[in-house]
Short mmCIF file of C-alpha atoms in Angstrom, two decimals:
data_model
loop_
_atom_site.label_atom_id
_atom_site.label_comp_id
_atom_site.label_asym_id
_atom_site.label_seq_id
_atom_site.Cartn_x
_atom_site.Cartn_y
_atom_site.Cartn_z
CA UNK A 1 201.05 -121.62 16.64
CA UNK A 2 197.35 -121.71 14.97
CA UNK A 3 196.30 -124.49 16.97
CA UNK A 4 197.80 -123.55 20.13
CA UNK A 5 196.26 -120.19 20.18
CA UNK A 6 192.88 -121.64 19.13
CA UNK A 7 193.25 -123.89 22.34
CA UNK A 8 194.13 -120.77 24.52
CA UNK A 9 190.88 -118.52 23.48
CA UNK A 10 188.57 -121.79 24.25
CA UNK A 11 190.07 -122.30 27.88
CA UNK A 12 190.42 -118.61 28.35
CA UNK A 13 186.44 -118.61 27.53
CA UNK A 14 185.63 -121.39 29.44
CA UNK A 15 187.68 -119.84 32.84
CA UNK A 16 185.20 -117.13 32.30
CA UNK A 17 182.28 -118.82 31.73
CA UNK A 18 180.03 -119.66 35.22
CA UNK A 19 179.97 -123.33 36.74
CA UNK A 20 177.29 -125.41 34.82
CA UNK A 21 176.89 -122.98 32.24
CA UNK A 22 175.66 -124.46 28.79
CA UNK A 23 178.64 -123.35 25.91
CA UNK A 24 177.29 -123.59 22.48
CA UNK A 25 179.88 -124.60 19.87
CA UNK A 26 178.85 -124.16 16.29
CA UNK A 27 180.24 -123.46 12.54
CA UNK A 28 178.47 -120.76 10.12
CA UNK A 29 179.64 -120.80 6.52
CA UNK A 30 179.18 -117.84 3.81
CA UNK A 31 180.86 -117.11 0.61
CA UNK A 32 182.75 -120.62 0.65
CA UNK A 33 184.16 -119.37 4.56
CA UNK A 34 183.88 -121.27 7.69
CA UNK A 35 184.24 -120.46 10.82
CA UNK A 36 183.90 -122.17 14.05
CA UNK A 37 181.78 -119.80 16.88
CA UNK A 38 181.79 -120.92 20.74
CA UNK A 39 180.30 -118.67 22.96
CA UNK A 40 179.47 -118.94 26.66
CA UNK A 41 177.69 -116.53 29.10
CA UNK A 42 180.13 -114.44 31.48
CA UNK A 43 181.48 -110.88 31.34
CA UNK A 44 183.76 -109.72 29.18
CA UNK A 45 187.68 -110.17 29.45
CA UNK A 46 190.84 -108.59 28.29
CA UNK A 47 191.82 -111.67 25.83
CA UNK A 48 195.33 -110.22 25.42
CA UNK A 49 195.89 -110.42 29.41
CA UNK A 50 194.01 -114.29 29.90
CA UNK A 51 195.68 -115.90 26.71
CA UNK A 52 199.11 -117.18 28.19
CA UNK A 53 200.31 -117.18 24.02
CA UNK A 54 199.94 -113.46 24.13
CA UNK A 55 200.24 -113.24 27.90
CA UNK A 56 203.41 -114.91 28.01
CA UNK A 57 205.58 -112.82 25.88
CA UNK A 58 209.13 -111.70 27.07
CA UNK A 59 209.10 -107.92 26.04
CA UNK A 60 212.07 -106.97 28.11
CA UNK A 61 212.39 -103.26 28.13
CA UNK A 62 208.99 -102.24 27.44
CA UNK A 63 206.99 -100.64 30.19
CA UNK A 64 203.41 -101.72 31.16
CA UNK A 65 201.63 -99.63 28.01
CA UNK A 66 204.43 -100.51 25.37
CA UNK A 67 203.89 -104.45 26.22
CA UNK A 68 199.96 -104.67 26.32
CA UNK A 69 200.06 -102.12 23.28
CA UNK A 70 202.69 -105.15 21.21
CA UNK A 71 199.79 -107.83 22.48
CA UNK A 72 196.65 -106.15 21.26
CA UNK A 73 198.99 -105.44 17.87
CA UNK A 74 199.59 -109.23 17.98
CA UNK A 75 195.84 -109.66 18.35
CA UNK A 76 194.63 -107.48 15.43
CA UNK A 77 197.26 -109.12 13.38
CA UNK A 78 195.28 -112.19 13.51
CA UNK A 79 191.78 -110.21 13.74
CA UNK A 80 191.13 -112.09 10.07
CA UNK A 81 191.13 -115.44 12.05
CA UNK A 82 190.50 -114.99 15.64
CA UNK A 83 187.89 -112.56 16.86
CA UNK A 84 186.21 -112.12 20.28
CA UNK A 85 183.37 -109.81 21.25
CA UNK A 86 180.95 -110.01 24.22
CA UNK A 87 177.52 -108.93 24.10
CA UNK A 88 174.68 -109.17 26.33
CA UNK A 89 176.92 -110.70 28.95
CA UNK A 90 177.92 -113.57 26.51
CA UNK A 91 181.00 -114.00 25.33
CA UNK A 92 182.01 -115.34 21.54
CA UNK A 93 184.71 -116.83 20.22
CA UNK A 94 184.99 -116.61 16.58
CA UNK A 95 187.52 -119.19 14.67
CA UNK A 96 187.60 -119.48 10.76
CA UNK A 97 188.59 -122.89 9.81
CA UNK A 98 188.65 -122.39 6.30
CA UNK A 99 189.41 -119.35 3.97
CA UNK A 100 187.64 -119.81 0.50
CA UNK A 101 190.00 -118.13 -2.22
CA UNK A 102 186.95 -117.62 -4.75
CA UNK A 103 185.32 -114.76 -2.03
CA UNK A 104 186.34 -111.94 -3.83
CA UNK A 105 185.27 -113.09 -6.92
CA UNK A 106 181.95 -114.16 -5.61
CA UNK A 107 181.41 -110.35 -4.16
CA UNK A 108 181.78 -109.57 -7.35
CA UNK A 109 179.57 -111.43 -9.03
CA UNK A 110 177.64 -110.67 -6.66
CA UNK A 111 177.96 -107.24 -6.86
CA UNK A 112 177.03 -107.12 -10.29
CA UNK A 113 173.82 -109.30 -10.37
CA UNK A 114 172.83 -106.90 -7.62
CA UNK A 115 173.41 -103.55 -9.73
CA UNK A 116 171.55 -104.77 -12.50
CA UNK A 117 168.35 -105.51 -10.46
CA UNK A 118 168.56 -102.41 -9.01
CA UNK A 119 169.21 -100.68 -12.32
CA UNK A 120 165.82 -102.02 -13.28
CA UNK A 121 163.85 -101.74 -10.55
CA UNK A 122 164.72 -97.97 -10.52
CA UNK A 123 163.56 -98.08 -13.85
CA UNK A 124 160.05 -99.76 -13.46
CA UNK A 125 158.98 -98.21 -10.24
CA UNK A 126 160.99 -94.37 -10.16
CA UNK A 127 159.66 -91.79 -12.69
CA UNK A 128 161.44 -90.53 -15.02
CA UNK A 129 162.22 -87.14 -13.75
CA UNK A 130 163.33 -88.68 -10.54
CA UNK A 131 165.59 -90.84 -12.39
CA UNK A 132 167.33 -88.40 -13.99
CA UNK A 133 168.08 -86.84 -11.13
CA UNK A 134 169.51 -89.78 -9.40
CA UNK A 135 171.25 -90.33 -12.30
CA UNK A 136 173.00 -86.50 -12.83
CA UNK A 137 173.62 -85.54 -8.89
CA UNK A 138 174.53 -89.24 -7.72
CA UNK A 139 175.19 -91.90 -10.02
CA UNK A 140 177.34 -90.22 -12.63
CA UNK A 141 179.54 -88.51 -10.35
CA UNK A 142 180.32 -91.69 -8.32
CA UNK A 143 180.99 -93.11 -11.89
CA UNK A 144 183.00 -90.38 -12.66
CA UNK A 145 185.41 -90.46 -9.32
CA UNK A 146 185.71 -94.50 -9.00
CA UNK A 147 187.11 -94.39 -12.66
CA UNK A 148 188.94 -91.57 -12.28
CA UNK A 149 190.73 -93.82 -8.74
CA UNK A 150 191.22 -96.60 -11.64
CA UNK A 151 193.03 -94.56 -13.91
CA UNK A 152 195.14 -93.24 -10.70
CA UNK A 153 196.34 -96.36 -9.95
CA UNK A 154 196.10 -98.58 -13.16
CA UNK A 155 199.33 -97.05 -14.82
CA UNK A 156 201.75 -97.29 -11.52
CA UNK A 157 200.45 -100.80 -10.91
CA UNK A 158 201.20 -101.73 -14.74
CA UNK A 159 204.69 -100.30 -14.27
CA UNK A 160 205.88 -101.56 -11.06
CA UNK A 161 204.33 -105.05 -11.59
CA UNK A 162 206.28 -105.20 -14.55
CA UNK A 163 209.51 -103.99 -13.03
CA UNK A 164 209.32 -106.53 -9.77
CA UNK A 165 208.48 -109.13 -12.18
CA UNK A 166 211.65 -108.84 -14.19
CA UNK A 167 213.88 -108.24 -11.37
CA UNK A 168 212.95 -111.70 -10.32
CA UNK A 169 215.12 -113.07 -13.48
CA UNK A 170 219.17 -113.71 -12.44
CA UNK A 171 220.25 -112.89 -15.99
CA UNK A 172 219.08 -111.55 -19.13
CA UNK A 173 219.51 -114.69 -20.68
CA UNK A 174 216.30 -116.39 -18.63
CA UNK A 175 214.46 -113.10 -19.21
CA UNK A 176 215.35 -113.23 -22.81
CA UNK A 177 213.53 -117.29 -23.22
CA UNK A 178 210.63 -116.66 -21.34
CA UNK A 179 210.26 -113.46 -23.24
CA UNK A 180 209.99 -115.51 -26.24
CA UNK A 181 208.18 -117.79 -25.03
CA UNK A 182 205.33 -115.20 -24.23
CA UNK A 183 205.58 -113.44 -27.47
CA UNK A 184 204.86 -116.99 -29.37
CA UNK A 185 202.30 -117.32 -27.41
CA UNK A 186 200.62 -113.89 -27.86
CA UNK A 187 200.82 -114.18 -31.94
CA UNK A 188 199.32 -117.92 -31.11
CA UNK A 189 196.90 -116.47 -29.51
CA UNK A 190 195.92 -113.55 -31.73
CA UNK A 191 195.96 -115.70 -34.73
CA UNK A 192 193.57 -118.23 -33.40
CA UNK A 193 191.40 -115.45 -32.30
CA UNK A 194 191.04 -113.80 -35.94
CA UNK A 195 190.41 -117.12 -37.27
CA UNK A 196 188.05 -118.32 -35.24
CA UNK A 197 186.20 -115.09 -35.66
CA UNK A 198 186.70 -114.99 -39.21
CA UNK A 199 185.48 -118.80 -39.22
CA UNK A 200 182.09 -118.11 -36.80
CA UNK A 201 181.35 -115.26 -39.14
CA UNK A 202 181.76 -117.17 -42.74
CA UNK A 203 179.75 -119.83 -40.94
CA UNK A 204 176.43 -118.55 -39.50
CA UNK A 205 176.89 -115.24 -41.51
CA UNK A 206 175.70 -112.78 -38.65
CA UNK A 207 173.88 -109.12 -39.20
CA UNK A 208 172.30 -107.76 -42.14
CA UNK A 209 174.05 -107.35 -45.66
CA UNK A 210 172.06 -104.18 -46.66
CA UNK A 211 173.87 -102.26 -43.61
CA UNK A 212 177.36 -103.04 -45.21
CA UNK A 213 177.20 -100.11 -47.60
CA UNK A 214 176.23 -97.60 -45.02
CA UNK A 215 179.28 -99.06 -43.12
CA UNK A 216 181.78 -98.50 -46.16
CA UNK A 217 181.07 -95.13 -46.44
CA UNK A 218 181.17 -94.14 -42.94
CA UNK A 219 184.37 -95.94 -42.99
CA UNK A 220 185.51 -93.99 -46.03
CA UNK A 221 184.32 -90.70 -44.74
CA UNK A 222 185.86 -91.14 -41.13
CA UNK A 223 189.58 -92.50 -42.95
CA UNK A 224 190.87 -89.56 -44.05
CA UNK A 225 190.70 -87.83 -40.78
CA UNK A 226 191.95 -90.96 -38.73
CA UNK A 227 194.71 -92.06 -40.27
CA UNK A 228 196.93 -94.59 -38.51
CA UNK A 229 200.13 -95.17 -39.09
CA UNK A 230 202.37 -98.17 -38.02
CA UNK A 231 205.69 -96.18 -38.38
CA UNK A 232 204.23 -93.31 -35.84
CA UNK A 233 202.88 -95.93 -33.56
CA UNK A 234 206.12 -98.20 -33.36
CA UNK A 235 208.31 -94.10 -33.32
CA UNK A 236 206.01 -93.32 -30.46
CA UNK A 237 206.45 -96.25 -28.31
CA UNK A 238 209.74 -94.45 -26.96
CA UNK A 239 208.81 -91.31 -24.42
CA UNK A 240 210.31 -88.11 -24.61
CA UNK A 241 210.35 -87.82 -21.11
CA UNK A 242 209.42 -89.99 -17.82
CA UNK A 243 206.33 -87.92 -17.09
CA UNK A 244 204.61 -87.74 -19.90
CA UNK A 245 203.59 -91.13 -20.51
CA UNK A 246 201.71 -91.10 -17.19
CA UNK A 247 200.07 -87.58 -18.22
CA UNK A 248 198.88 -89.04 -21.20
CA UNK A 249 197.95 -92.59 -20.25
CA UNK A 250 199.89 -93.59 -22.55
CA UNK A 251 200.14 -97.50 -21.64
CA UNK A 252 202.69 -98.50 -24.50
CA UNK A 253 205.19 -96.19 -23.37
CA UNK A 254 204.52 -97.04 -19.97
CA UNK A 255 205.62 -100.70 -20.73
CA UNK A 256 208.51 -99.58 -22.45
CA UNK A 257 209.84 -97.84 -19.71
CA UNK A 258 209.01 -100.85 -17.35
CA UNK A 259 210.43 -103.41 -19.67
CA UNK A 260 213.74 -101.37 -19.83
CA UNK A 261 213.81 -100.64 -16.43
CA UNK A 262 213.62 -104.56 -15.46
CA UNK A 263 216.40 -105.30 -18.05
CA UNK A 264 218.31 -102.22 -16.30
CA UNK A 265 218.15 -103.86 -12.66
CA UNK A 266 218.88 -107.34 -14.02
CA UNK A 267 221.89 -106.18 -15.97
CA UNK A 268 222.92 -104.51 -12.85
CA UNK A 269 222.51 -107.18 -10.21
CA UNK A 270 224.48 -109.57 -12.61
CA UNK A 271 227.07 -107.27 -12.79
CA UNK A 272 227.06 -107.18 -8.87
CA UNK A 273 226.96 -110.73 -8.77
#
């Protein structure tokens, strides 16, 4: 179906195009993407009416504005492959070819490289007054909101990715495996983690050994108010109620009640089995 509508856009285009007319046919790639652009000069067409894939569906029972409404809903459905525009009385046929999976990830890096250049040019070139304006009125209350939108969404994500993953087990006896499977793994994991820190730091012995009494008696004077227990912490685990644990953030309880909801719904579609 790819193919076949790829070959429909270039003949469409090429109908459209003037006798002798010169079509230039070329790929651009960004961000590991690449995409195939043919354009020709020629006035601009209705692509949903000239492809005969799109053209040439049977909508019985729709009236003229329900069908070409369905095709241009077909159309923007594959906007993120096919994509047509006409400008200065040259039309352009845009196809990607390939679809790199690392783009997000290289917006992001990108993304960040970029922040911190900025951060310092601000720096070196804005005064100081200046930036600490920017900083109060604009940059701190962006801040602010975007993690504010994380914290929205982080705690329903966490619980319904948790639930929809469990539900995909048929019985609790699959769920209970991989479970400990992924438990061994974690206390693998932690373990080698202390020791390898524990090894790096008896090794190179980092930082300097004259701080270590001002950190003992910070830690001594900051213990009695901070007490933590392991009894409260494992008693807490279990909410009171089903609101609370969103009102508090309180991400333990939250994967409680998404681990017990996912053994819920795959004790009850084995017992519907």
């Amino acid at each position: 179906m790819l193919l076949l509508t790829a070959e429909e856009w270039i003949v469409c285009l090429m109908e459209h195009a003037p006798e002798d007319s010169e079509i230039e046919v070329g790929f651009t790639g960004l961000l590991g993407n690449v995409k195939l652009n043919i354009s020709a000069p020629g006035e601009a067409f209705d692509i949903a009416e000239s492809s005969n894939v799109v053209s040439g569906l049977e909508l019985d029972g729709f009236d003229s504005d329900a069908e070409n409404a369905i095709r241009n809903l077909i159309l923007r459905a594959r906007s993120d492959t096919f994509r047509y525009k006409n400008k200065n009385h040259r039309s352009t046929i845009q196809i990607t070819v390939n679809q790199s999976n690392r783009k997000q990830l290289y917006l992001t890096l990108g993304a960040l490289v970029l922040s911190v250049l900025l951060g310092l040019l601000f720096k070196l070139i804005l005064p100081e007054s200046v930036q600490s304006g920017l900083n109060v009125y604009l940059l701190t209350p962006i801040k602010t909101m975007f993690l504010n939108a994380l914290k929205m969404v982080t705690d329903p994500v966490v619980l319904f990715s948790i639930i929809s993953c469990l539900a995909q087990f048929e019985n609790l006896h699959d769920l209970g495996k991989i479970g400990a499977k992924v438990m061994g793994m974690y206390i693998f994991t932690t373990l080698l983690a202390i020791m390898t820190g524990i090894g790096i730091f008896l090794l190179i012995r980092p930082g300097n050994a004259s701080l270590a009494a001002m950190v003992t008696d910070a830690a001594v004077e900051t213990s009695g108010t901070a007490e933590i227990s392991i009894l409260e912490t494992i008693v807490n685990i279990i909410p009171a109620d089903v609101v609370s644990p969103f009102l508090k953030a309180d991400m333990l309880q939250i994967l409680f009640m998404a681990i017990l909801i996912g053994i819920a719904w795959v004790h009850q579609m084995h017992q519907c089995r």
